[in-house]
XYZ file of C-alpha atoms in Angstrom:
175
model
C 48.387 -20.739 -70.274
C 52.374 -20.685 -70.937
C 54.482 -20.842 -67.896
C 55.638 -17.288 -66.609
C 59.040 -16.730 -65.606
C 60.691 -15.459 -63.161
C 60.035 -11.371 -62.222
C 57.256 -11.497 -64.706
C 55.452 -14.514 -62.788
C 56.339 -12.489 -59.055
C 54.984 -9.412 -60.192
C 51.742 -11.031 -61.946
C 51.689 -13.339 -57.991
C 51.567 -9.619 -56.145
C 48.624 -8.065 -58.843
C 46.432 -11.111 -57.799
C 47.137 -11.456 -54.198
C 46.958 -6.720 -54.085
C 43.254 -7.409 -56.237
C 42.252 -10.660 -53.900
C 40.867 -8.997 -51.136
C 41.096 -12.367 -49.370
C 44.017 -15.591 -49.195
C 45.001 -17.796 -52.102
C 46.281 -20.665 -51.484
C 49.526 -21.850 -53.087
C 47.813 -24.454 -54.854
C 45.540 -21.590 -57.009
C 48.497 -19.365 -57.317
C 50.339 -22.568 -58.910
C 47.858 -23.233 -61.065
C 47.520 -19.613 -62.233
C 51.034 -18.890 -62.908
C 51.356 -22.288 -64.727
C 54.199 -24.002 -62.493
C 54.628 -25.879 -59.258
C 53.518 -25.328 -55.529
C 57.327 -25.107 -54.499
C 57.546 -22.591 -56.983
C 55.054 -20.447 -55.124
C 56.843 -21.009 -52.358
C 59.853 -19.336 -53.051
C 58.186 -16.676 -54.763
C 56.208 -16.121 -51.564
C 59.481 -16.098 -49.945
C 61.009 -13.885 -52.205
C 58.126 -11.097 -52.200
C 58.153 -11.180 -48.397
C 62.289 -10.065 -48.490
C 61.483 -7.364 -50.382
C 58.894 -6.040 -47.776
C 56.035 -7.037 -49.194
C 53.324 -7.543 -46.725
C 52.464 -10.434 -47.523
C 51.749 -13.325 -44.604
C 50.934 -17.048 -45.119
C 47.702 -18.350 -43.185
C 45.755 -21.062 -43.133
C 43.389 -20.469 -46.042
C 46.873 -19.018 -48.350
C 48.711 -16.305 -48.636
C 46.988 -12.754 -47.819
C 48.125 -9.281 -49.027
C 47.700 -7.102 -45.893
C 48.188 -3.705 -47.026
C 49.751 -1.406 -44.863
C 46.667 0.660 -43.851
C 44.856 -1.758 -42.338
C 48.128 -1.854 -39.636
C 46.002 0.873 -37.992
C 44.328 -1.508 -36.365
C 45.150 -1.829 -32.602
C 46.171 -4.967 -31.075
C 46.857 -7.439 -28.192
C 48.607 -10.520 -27.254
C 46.488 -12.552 -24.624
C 46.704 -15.706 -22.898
C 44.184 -18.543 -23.088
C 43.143 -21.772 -21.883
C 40.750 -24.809 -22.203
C 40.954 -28.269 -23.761
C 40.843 -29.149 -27.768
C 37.718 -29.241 -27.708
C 36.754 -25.797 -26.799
C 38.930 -24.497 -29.384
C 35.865 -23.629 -32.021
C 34.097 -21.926 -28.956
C 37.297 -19.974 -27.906
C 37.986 -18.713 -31.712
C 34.418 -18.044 -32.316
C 33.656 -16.053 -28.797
C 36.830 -14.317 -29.963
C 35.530 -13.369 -34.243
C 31.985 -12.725 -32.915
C 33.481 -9.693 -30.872
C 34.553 -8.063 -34.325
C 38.083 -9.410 -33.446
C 40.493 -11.502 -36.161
C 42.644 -13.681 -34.444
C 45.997 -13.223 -35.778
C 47.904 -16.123 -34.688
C 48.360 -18.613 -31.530
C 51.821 -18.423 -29.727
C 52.934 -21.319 -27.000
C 55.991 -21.384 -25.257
C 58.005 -24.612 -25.667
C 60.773 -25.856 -23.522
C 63.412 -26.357 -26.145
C 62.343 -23.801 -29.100
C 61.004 -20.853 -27.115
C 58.304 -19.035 -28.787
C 56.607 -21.119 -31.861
C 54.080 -18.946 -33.582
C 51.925 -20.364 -36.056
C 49.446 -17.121 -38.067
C 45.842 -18.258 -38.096
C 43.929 -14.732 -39.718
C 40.267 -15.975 -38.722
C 37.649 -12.581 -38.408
C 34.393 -14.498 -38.800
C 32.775 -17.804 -38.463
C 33.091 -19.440 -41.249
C 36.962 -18.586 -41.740
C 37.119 -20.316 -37.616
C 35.168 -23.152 -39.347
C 37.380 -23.424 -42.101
C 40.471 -23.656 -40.327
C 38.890 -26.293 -37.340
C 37.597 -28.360 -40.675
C 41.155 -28.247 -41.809
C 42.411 -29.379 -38.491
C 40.458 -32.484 -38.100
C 40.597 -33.043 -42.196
C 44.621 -33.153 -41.683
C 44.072 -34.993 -38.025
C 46.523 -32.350 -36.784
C 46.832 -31.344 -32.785
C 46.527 -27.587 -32.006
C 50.091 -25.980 -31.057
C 48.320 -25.721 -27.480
C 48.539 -29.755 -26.643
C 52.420 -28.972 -26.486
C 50.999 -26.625 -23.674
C 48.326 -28.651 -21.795
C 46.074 -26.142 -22.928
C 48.159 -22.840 -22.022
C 48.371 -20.537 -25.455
C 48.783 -17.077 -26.522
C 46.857 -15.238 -29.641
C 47.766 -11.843 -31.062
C 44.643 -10.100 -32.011
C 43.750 -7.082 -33.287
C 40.531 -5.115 -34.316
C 39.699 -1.486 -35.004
C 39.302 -0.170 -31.678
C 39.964 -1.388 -28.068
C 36.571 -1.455 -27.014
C 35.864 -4.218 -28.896
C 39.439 -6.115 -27.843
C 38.334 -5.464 -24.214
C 34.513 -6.454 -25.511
C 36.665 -10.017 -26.600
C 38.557 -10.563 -23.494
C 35.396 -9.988 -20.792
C 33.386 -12.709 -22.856
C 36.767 -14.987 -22.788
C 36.643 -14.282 -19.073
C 33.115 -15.574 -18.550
C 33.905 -18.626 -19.989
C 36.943 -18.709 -18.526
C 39.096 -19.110 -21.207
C 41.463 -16.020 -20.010
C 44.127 -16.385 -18.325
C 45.245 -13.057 -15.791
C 47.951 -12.280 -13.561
């Protein structure tokens, strides 16, 4: 395949992300269009200033069309060790939930947000693998624990479903 250039490699980027239905990562988007990683990178960046909703997780970049906003949503506060973390997210997808992101307040930097988009098992097993692959600490070590997630599902009975089983375990943190 011949390199693309420019506008014509952004606007083939948005077809394939718009026809995904799930993320690419940079590396397959590279590969596609024929030039580097970086490359992707700034196209990314450059699609997101025009207001295209497009987010960077995990497992790639993600299209998220603008009806599925209609989805409600809700910050809440967790906490438990490391090693609950796979418990936490999956208690959390097995609800019907996607965890959107974790949030932890730092000292120095304030809010650090990092997006996660997990809505089943095997994307929460994905991302752990991907954790211990890269031997990376979860934002919530910085925390001793303490974190925030923004999720969001198609109704509120099944956020409120999500929060009473992080209560039993007593992963929920309340005022």
């Amino acid at each position: 395949m011949k390199k693309m250039l420019g506008e014509e490699r952004r606007y083939e980027l948005l077809s394939v992300l718009k026809t995904a239905g799930k993320a690419i990562t940079g590396t397959e988007l590279a590969k596609h269009a024929n030039v580097s990683r970086q490359v992707i990178v700034n196209d990314m960046n450059l699609l997101k200033a025009r207001n295209e909703p497009i987010i960077s997780t995990s497992q790639g970049y993600l299209y998220m069309p603008l009806e599925k906003a209609a989805y409600v949503e809700r910050k809440i506060v967790c906490t438990h060790s490391a090693e609950n973390a796979l418990d936490e997210m999956f208690t959390i997808v097995d609800c019907g939930v996607t965890i959107k992101n974790v949030i932890v307040e730092h000292a120095i930097y304030g809010e650090i947000t990092a997006s996660i988009m997990v809505s089943n098992r095997p994307e929460v097993e994905a991302f752990v693998k991907r954790v211990e692959e890269t031997k990376a600490n979860y934002l919530s070590v910085l925390t001793d624990g303490t974190h925030m997630h923004m999720i969001s599902a198609p109704s509120e009975g099944l956020l409120d479903l999500a929060e009473e089983r992080l209560r039993e375990k007593g992963y929920l943190v309340e005022n």
